[in-house]
Coordinates of C-alpha atoms and ligand atoms in Angstrom, one line a residue:
M60 CA -141.9 32.2 -20.1
G61 CA -138.3 33.4 -21.0
D62 CA -137.1 33.9 -24.6
F63 CA -136.2 30.9 -26.7
A64 CA -132.5 30.4 -26.8
K65 CA -131.6 27.4 -29.2
G66 CA -129.1 25.2 -27.5
L67 CA -129.5 27.4 -24.4
E68 CA -126.8 29.6 -26.0
G69 CA -126.0 32.5 -23.7
V70 CA -128.3 31.3 -20.9
T71 CA -126.8 31.1 -17.4
A72 CA -128.3 27.9 -15.8
A73 CA -126.3 27.5 -12.8
E74 CA -123.8 29.1 -10.4
T75 CA -120.4 27.5 -9.8
N76 CA -117.3 28.0 -7.5
M77 CA -115.3 25.7 -9.6
S78 CA -114.1 27.2 -13.1
F79 CA -114.2 30.6 -14.6
I80 CA -114.0 31.1 -18.3
D81 CA -113.4 34.5 -20.0
G82 CA -114.3 33.7 -23.6
Q83 CA -113.2 37.0 -25.1
E84 CA -109.8 37.0 -23.4
G85 CA -109.2 33.2 -23.6
R86 CA -108.7 32.8 -19.8
L87 CA -109.6 29.8 -17.6
E88 CA -109.3 29.7 -13.8
Y89 CA -110.1 26.9 -11.4
V90 CA -111.3 28.5 -8.2
G91 CA -109.5 31.6 -9.2
I92 CA -106.1 30.0 -10.1
G93 CA -105.0 30.4 -13.7
I94 CA -104.9 27.1 -15.7
D95 CA -101.3 27.7 -16.7
D96 CA -100.3 27.9 -13.0
L97 CA -102.1 24.8 -12.3
A98 CA -100.6 23.0 -15.3
E99 CA -97.2 24.2 -14.4
H100 CA -97.2 23.6 -10.6
S101 CA -100.1 21.2 -9.6
T102 CA -101.0 17.5 -9.9
F103 CA -104.4 16.1 -11.0
E104 CA -105.1 14.9 -7.5
E105 CA -104.4 18.4 -6.0
T106 CA -106.5 20.0 -8.8
V107 CA -109.4 17.6 -7.9
F108 CA -109.2 18.5 -4.2
L109 CA -109.2 22.1 -5.3
L110 CA -112.4 21.7 -7.4
W111 CA -114.2 19.8 -4.7
N112 CA -113.1 21.9 -1.7
N113 CA -112.8 25.4 -3.3
R114 CA -109.2 25.6 -2.0
L115 CA -105.8 23.9 -2.3
P116 CA -105.0 21.3 0.2
T117 CA -102.3 21.4 2.9
A118 CA -99.5 18.8 2.4
S119 CA -101.2 16.3 4.7
E120 CA -104.6 16.8 3.2
L121 CA -103.1 16.1 -0.3
S122 CA -101.3 13.0 1.0
D123 CA -104.6 11.7 2.5
F124 CA -106.5 12.4 -0.6
R125 CA -104.1 10.5 -2.7
K126 CA -104.1 7.6 -0.3
E127 CA -108.1 7.6 -0.3
L128 CA -108.0 7.7 -4.1
S129 CA -105.3 4.9 -4.6
K130 CA -107.3 2.7 -2.3
R131 CA -110.1 2.9 -4.9
Y132 CA -108.0 1.9 -7.9
A133 CA -109.0 -1.8 -7.7
L134 CA -112.2 -3.1 -9.1
P135 CA -114.7 -5.3 -7.3
A136 CA -114.2 -8.8 -8.4
G137 CA -117.5 -9.0 -10.4
L138 CA -116.7 -5.8 -12.2
A139 CA -113.4 -7.0 -13.2
R140 CA -114.9 -10.1 -14.6
R141 CA -117.4 -7.9 -16.6
V142 CA -114.6 -5.9 -18.1
A143 CA -113.0 -9.2 -19.4
E144 CA -116.3 -10.3 -21.0
I145 CA -116.7 -6.9 -22.9
P146 CA -116.4 -7.7 -26.7
T147 CA -112.9 -6.8 -27.8
T148 CA -114.5 -4.8 -30.6
A149 CA -116.5 -2.5 -28.4
Q150 CA -115.9 1.1 -28.8
P151 CA -114.1 2.3 -25.6
M152 CA -116.5 5.1 -24.8
H153 CA -119.5 2.8 -25.1
M154 CA -117.4 0.4 -22.8
L155 CA -116.8 3.0 -20.2
R156 CA -120.3 4.4 -20.1
T157 CA -121.6 0.8 -19.7
L158 CA -119.3 -0.1 -16.8
V159 CA -119.4 3.2 -15.0
S160 CA -123.2 2.6 -15.0
E161 CA -122.6 -1.0 -13.7
M162 CA -120.3 0.3 -10.9
S163 CA -123.7 1.1 -9.1
L164 CA -124.6 -2.6 -8.8
Y165 CA -121.6 -3.1 -6.5
D166 CA -122.5 -0.1 -4.3
T167 CA -124.5 -1.3 -1.2
H168 CA -126.1 2.2 -1.1
P169 CA -126.3 3.3 -4.7
N170 CA -129.1 6.0 -4.3
D171 CA -127.5 7.7 -1.1
N172 CA -127.2 11.4 -2.1
D173 CA -125.9 13.4 1.0
V174 CA -122.8 15.3 0.0
E175 CA -120.5 12.8 1.8
Q176 CA -122.0 9.8 0.2
A177 CA -121.9 11.6 -3.1
R178 CA -118.2 12.4 -2.6
R179 CA -117.6 8.7 -1.8
K180 CA -119.2 7.6 -5.0
A181 CA -117.3 10.3 -6.9
M182 CA -114.0 8.9 -5.5
N183 CA -115.0 5.4 -6.5
I184 CA -115.6 6.4 -10.1
L185 CA -112.5 8.6 -10.2
G186 CA -110.3 5.9 -9.0
Q187 CA -111.9 3.0 -10.9
A188 CA -112.5 4.5 -14.4
P189 CA -108.8 4.4 -15.3
T190 CA -108.5 0.8 -14.2
I191 CA -111.5 -0.1 -16.3
V192 CA -110.1 1.6 -19.3
A193 CA -106.6 0.1 -18.9
M194 CA -108.0 -3.4 -18.2
F195 CA -110.2 -3.3 -21.2
D196 CA -107.4 -2.1 -23.5
R197 CA -105.1 -5.0 -22.2
C198 CA -107.9 -7.5 -22.7
R199 CA -108.7 -6.5 -26.2
R200 CA -105.0 -6.6 -27.1
G201 CA -104.7 -10.1 -25.6
L202 CA -102.3 -9.0 -23.1
P203 CA -102.2 -9.9 -19.3
V204 CA -104.2 -7.5 -17.0
I205 CA -101.9 -5.4 -14.9
E206 CA -103.3 -4.8 -11.4
P207 CA -103.2 -1.2 -10.1
D208 CA -100.2 -0.1 -8.0
P209 CA -101.6 2.0 -5.0
S210 CA -98.0 3.3 -4.5
L211 CA -98.3 5.3 -7.8
G212 CA -100.2 8.5 -8.4
F213 CA -103.3 8.7 -10.6
S214 CA -101.4 9.3 -13.9
A215 CA -98.4 7.1 -13.3
N216 CA -100.6 4.3 -12.3
F217 CA -102.9 4.5 -15.3
L218 CA -99.8 4.4 -17.7
Y219 CA -98.4 1.5 -15.7
M220 CA -101.5 -0.5 -16.0
L221 CA -102.0 0.3 -19.7
N222 CA -98.4 -0.5 -20.9
G223 CA -97.2 -3.0 -18.1
E224 CA -94.3 -0.8 -17.2
K225 CA -93.7 2.2 -15.0
P226 CA -93.9 5.3 -17.2
T227 CA -90.9 7.7 -17.4
E228 CA -91.3 10.8 -15.4
T229 CA -91.7 12.9 -18.6
M230 CA -94.7 10.8 -19.8
A231 CA -96.4 10.6 -16.4
R232 CA -96.0 14.4 -16.0
A233 CA -97.4 15.2 -19.6
F234 CA -100.3 12.9 -19.0
D235 CA -100.9 14.5 -15.6
I236 CA -100.9 18.0 -17.3
C237 CA -103.7 16.6 -19.8
M238 CA -105.6 15.5 -16.8
I239 CA -105.3 18.9 -15.0
T240 CA -106.2 20.9 -18.1
H241 CA -109.3 18.8 -19.0
A242 CA -110.7 18.5 -15.4
D243 CA -113.4 21.1 -15.5
H244 CA -114.8 23.8 -17.8
G245 CA -118.0 25.6 -16.7
L246 CA -121.4 24.4 -17.9
N247 CA -120.2 22.4 -20.9
N248 CA -122.7 19.9 -22.3
S249 CA -121.6 16.9 -20.5
T250 CA -121.4 18.8 -17.3
F251 CA -124.9 20.2 -17.8
A252 CA -126.1 16.6 -18.5
A253 CA -124.7 15.6 -15.1
R254 CA -126.3 18.4 -13.3
V255 CA -129.7 17.9 -14.9
V256 CA -129.8 14.3 -13.9
I257 CA -128.8 14.9 -10.3
S258 CA -131.3 17.6 -10.0
T259 CA -134.0 14.9 -9.8
L260 CA -132.1 13.6 -6.8
S261 CA -131.2 10.5 -9.0
D262 CA -127.7 9.0 -8.1
V263 CA -124.1 9.9 -8.9
Y264 CA -123.6 6.9 -11.1
S265 CA -126.6 7.8 -13.3
A266 CA -125.3 11.5 -13.5
I267 CA -121.9 10.5 -14.5
T268 CA -123.1 7.9 -17.0
A269 CA -125.2 10.6 -18.6
A270 CA -122.2 12.9 -18.9
I271 CA -120.0 10.1 -20.4
G272 CA -122.8 9.6 -23.1
S273 CA -122.6 13.4 -23.9
L274 CA -118.9 13.7 -23.9
R275 CA -118.6 10.9 -26.7
G276 CA -120.2 13.3 -29.2
P277 CA -117.9 14.6 -31.9
L278 CA -119.0 18.1 -31.2
H279 CA -117.7 17.6 -27.5
G280 CA -115.1 15.4 -26.2
G281 CA -115.1 13.1 -29.3
A282 CA -113.3 15.9 -31.1
N283 CA -109.8 14.9 -30.1
E284 CA -110.3 11.5 -31.9
G285 CA -111.5 13.5 -34.8
V286 CA -108.4 15.6 -34.8
M287 CA -106.3 12.5 -34.8
H288 CA -108.1 11.0 -37.8
M289 CA -107.6 14.3 -39.7
L290 CA -104.0 14.4 -39.0
N291 CA -103.7 10.8 -40.1
E292 CA -105.5 11.7 -43.3
I293 CA -103.1 14.5 -44.3
P294 CA -100.0 12.8 -45.9
S295 CA -97.5 15.5 -45.2
V296 CA -97.3 19.1 -43.9
D297 CA -97.1 20.2 -47.5
D298 CA -100.6 18.8 -48.0
A299 CA -102.2 20.4 -45.0
E300 CA -103.2 23.6 -46.5
A301 CA -105.1 22.1 -49.4
Y302 CA -106.7 19.6 -47.1
I303 CA -108.1 22.3 -44.8
M304 CA -109.1 24.6 -47.6
G305 CA -111.1 21.7 -49.2
K306 CA -112.9 21.1 -45.9
L307 CA -113.8 24.7 -45.5
E308 CA -114.9 25.1 -49.1
R309 CA -117.3 22.1 -48.4
R310 CA -118.3 23.8 -45.1
E311 CA -117.2 20.9 -43.1
K312 CA -116.1 21.6 -39.4
I313 CA -112.4 21.1 -38.7
M314 CA -112.2 19.2 -35.5
G315 CA -110.4 20.8 -32.7
F316 CA -111.4 24.3 -33.6
G317 CA -114.1 26.6 -32.5
H318 CA -115.9 26.9 -29.2
R319 CA -119.4 28.1 -27.9
V320 CA -117.6 30.2 -25.2
Y321 CA -114.0 31.1 -26.3
K322 CA -113.8 33.7 -29.2
A323 CA -110.0 33.7 -28.6
K324 CA -107.6 30.7 -28.5
D325 CA -108.5 28.3 -25.8
P326 CA -105.7 28.7 -23.0
R327 CA -105.7 25.0 -22.6
A328 CA -104.7 24.7 -26.4
T329 CA -102.0 27.2 -25.8
Y330 CA -100.4 25.2 -23.0
L331 CA -100.9 21.9 -24.7
M332 CA -99.4 23.2 -27.8
T333 CA -96.1 23.7 -26.0
L334 CA -96.3 20.3 -24.5
A335 CA -97.1 18.6 -27.8
E336 CA -94.3 20.3 -29.7
Q337 CA -91.8 19.1 -27.0
L338 CA -93.3 15.6 -26.9
A339 CA -93.4 15.3 -30.7
K340 CA -89.7 16.3 -30.9
D341 CA -88.8 13.7 -28.2
T342 CA -90.8 10.8 -29.7
G343 CA -90.0 11.2 -33.5
N344 CA -93.5 12.7 -34.2
A345 CA -92.2 16.1 -35.4
D346 CA -94.2 15.9 -38.6
L347 CA -97.4 15.5 -36.5
Y348 CA -96.8 18.7 -34.8
A349 CA -95.7 20.4 -38.0
K350 CA -98.9 19.5 -39.7
S351 CA -100.9 20.7 -36.5
H352 CA -99.0 24.0 -36.6
K353 CA -99.6 24.5 -40.3
I354 CA -103.4 23.8 -39.9
E355 CA -103.4 26.5 -37.1
Q356 CA -101.8 29.0 -39.5
V357 CA -104.2 28.3 -42.3
M358 CA -107.2 28.5 -39.9
E359 CA -105.9 31.7 -38.3
R360 CA -105.8 33.2 -41.9
E361 CA -109.1 31.9 -43.0
V362 CA -111.5 31.9 -40.0
A363 CA -110.0 33.6 -37.0
A364 CA -112.0 36.7 -37.9
K365 CA -115.1 34.6 -37.2
G366 CA -113.8 33.9 -33.7
I367 CA -112.7 30.3 -34.5
Y368 CA -109.5 29.3 -32.8
P369 CA -108.0 26.0 -31.6
N370 CA -109.8 24.4 -28.7
V371 CA -108.5 22.0 -26.0
D372 CA -108.9 19.0 -28.3
F373 CA -106.6 20.2 -31.1
Y374 CA -103.2 19.8 -29.3
S375 CA -104.3 17.1 -26.8
A376 CA -104.6 14.7 -29.8
T377 CA -100.9 15.0 -30.6
T378 CA -100.0 14.9 -26.9
Y379 CA -101.9 11.6 -26.4
H380 CA -100.5 10.1 -29.5
C381 CA -97.0 11.0 -28.4
I382 CA -97.6 9.4 -25.0
G383 CA -98.5 6.3 -26.9
L384 CA -102.2 6.1 -26.4
R385 CA -104.2 4.3 -29.1
L386 CA -106.5 6.8 -30.9
D387 CA -109.9 5.4 -29.7
L388 CA -108.7 5.9 -26.1
F389 CA -108.3 9.7 -26.5
T390 CA -111.9 10.5 -25.6
P391 CA -111.9 8.1 -22.5
M392 CA -108.8 10.1 -21.3
F393 CA -111.0 13.3 -21.5
A394 CA -113.7 11.4 -19.5
M395 CA -111.3 10.1 -16.9
S396 CA -110.2 13.7 -16.1
R397 CA -113.6 15.3 -16.4
I398 CA -115.1 12.8 -13.8
G399 CA -113.3 15.2 -11.4
G400 CA -115.3 18.3 -12.7
W401 CA -118.5 16.4 -13.2
S402 CA -118.4 15.2 -9.6
G403 CA -117.7 18.6 -8.3
H404 CA -120.7 20.0 -10.2
V405 CA -122.9 17.1 -8.9
I406 CA -122.0 18.1 -5.4
E407 CA -122.8 21.7 -6.0
Q408 CA -126.0 20.8 -7.5
L409 CA -126.9 18.6 -4.5
S410 CA -125.8 21.4 -2.0
D411 CA -128.2 23.9 -3.6
N412 CA -130.6 22.0 -5.8
R413 CA -133.5 23.1 -8.0
L414 CA -135.0 20.7 -10.6
F415 CA -134.0 21.5 -14.1
R416 CA -137.2 21.8 -16.1
P417 CA -136.9 24.4 -18.9
A418 CA -139.9 25.1 -21.3
A419 CA -140.4 24.2 -24.9
A420 CA -142.2 26.7 -27.2
Y421 CA -145.0 24.6 -28.7
V422 CA -145.2 25.2 -32.4
G423 CA -147.7 22.5 -33.3
P424 CA -151.4 22.7 -34.1
H425 CA -154.3 23.3 -31.7
D426 CA -158.0 22.0 -31.4
A427 CA -157.2 19.2 -34.0
P428 CA -160.0 16.6 -34.5
Y429 CA -159.5 12.8 -33.8
V430 CA -160.0 11.3 -37.3
P431 CA -161.3 7.7 -37.0
I432 CA -158.7 5.3 -38.6
D433 CA -161.1 4.2 -41.4
Q434 CA -161.4 7.8 -42.4
R435 CA -157.7 8.6 -42.6
Ligands
LIG177 C1 -115.1 20.7 -26.1 O1 -118.3 23.7 -23.9 C2 -117.2 23.4 -23.6 O2 -116.5 24.1 -22.7 C3 -116.6 22.1 -24.3 C4 -115.2 21.8 -23.9 C5 -115.0 21.5 -22.4 O3 -113.8 21.6 -21.9 O4 -116.0 20.8 -22.0 O5 -114.3 23.1 -24.1 C6 -114.5 20.8 -24.8 O6 -116.1 20.2 -26.5 C7 -114.4 21.6 -27.1 C8 -115.1 21.6 -28.5 C9 -114.8 20.3 -29.3 N1 -115.6 20.3 -30.6 C10 -114.8 20.4 -31.8 O7 -113.7 20.8 -31.9 C11 -115.8 20.2 -32.9 C12 -115.6 21.3 -33.9 N2 -116.2 22.5 -33.5 C13 -117.5 22.9 -33.8 O8 -118.4 21.8 -34.0 C14 -118.0 24.1 -33.1 O9 -117.1 24.9 -32.9 C15 -118.5 23.9 -31.6 C16 -119.6 22.8 -31.6 C17 -117.5 23.5 -30.7 C18 -119.3 25.2 -31.2 O10 -120.2 25.4 -32.1 P1 -121.4 26.6 -32.0 O11 -121.0 27.6 -30.9 O12 -122.6 26.0 -32.0 O13 -120.9 27.4 -33.3 P2 -121.6 27.1 -34.7 O14 -121.5 25.7 -35.1 O15 -122.9 27.8 -34.7 O16 -120.6 27.8 -35.7 C19 -120.7 29.3 -35.8 C20 -120.0 29.5 -37.2 C21 -120.7 28.6 -38.3 O17 -120.3 29.3 -39.6 P3 -121.8 30.0 -40.3 O18 -122.7 28.8 -40.5 O19 -122.1 31.1 -39.3 O20 -121.1 30.6 -41.6 O21 -118.6 29.1 -37.2 C22 -118.5 28.0 -38.1 C23 -119.8 27.4 -38.3 O22 -119.8 26.7 -39.5 N3 -117.7 26.9 -37.3 C24 -116.6 26.3 -37.8 C25 -116.1 25.4 -36.7 N4 -116.8 25.8 -35.7 C26 -117.7 26.7 -36.0 N5 -116.2 26.2 -39.1 C27 -115.3 25.3 -39.4 N6 -114.7 24.5 -38.4 C28 -115.0 24.5 -37.2 N7 -114.5 23.8 -36.2

């Protein structure tokens, strides 16, 4: 039996062609292409094609992929009715986990697991998750539901369904960059959850549902909402230092900082910082960015030596806020993007499967007697 590695820290549990992370240098590549190049030049649809096919698409392949995805924006009628029935007080990540699971009820072959069927299910979930989130948000705000517009790309269509008007090019592009930078990231906790579930030859819906459950956690995807709560708690940039120092003294974790793999600044945080700064200026949220920048300076001085740097969640929070998203939709945004990565890993696992079944080191008693209840 192998050595015990708590939290599987440092253990390699799968091979992947999708994303490469250099934690020391702070570098991330999808199929060998640097994340900055993809954020600069790619689109979310092209990035998902890259992750699923291990190469960039030709122009006609990309056009076909986008058409294939946009055909799947609309929900089955029964599922649309279910979205409208969800309590308006439900937390969005619980809603999304529940309804992605429910998608399997409308699939005539929910258990089919050959790679082509898995890809079809993945397209369904990728296309319909944004519609579910937008429809739920409109219903809970008492606003009319906006049907998806298949002529729009993934990001523009989501913002259109959410806000009831076509987004500006700037906002659609900013959102698309968030989707690109969140799409995949090695064997993070939620991706591992998806691979563990599919390794029993269970179904894609179960695997993605498990991943959504994992991502909600504040130590993982839930951190972007934690960052926004923190920024809202700090009255002004002048209060940021004392606020952070107080949390550090109480040994409280600062959301949006630290990482199991990165011991340098997360390259996604670097890219999103620039985007957040520009968006904050354009939308009258300069104070929000100023607080974030001050927090980063204090953390650099206090804990960078321990390898604690901003991660992807730190500046995605400001970006999502400036795009106009409600705070409790931040983690569902992460999920919408990561469905691309999770699906790719599900397909990789199915293509070369081995059931995950690690060992547990037994530390309990042996040869214990069974004591009859009247003698206990
Ligand atoms: C994501 O895995 C992925 O790739 C995830 C992700 C992806 O794309 O899928 O990158 C997305 O989940 C990013 C992480 C988002 N989570 C947060 O921002 C929550 C705050 N961060 C921490 O909880 C923590 O940094 C983790 C969970 C992210 C990583 O934790 P580890 O590797 O288990 O490290 P640890 O908790 O053992 O901390 C090591 C030391 C401790 O100090 P000591 O007890 O040794 O003195 O560093 C300290 C920790 O207290 N520390 C922090 C800190 N993170 C670690 N101290 C203050 N603030 C923090 N954020």
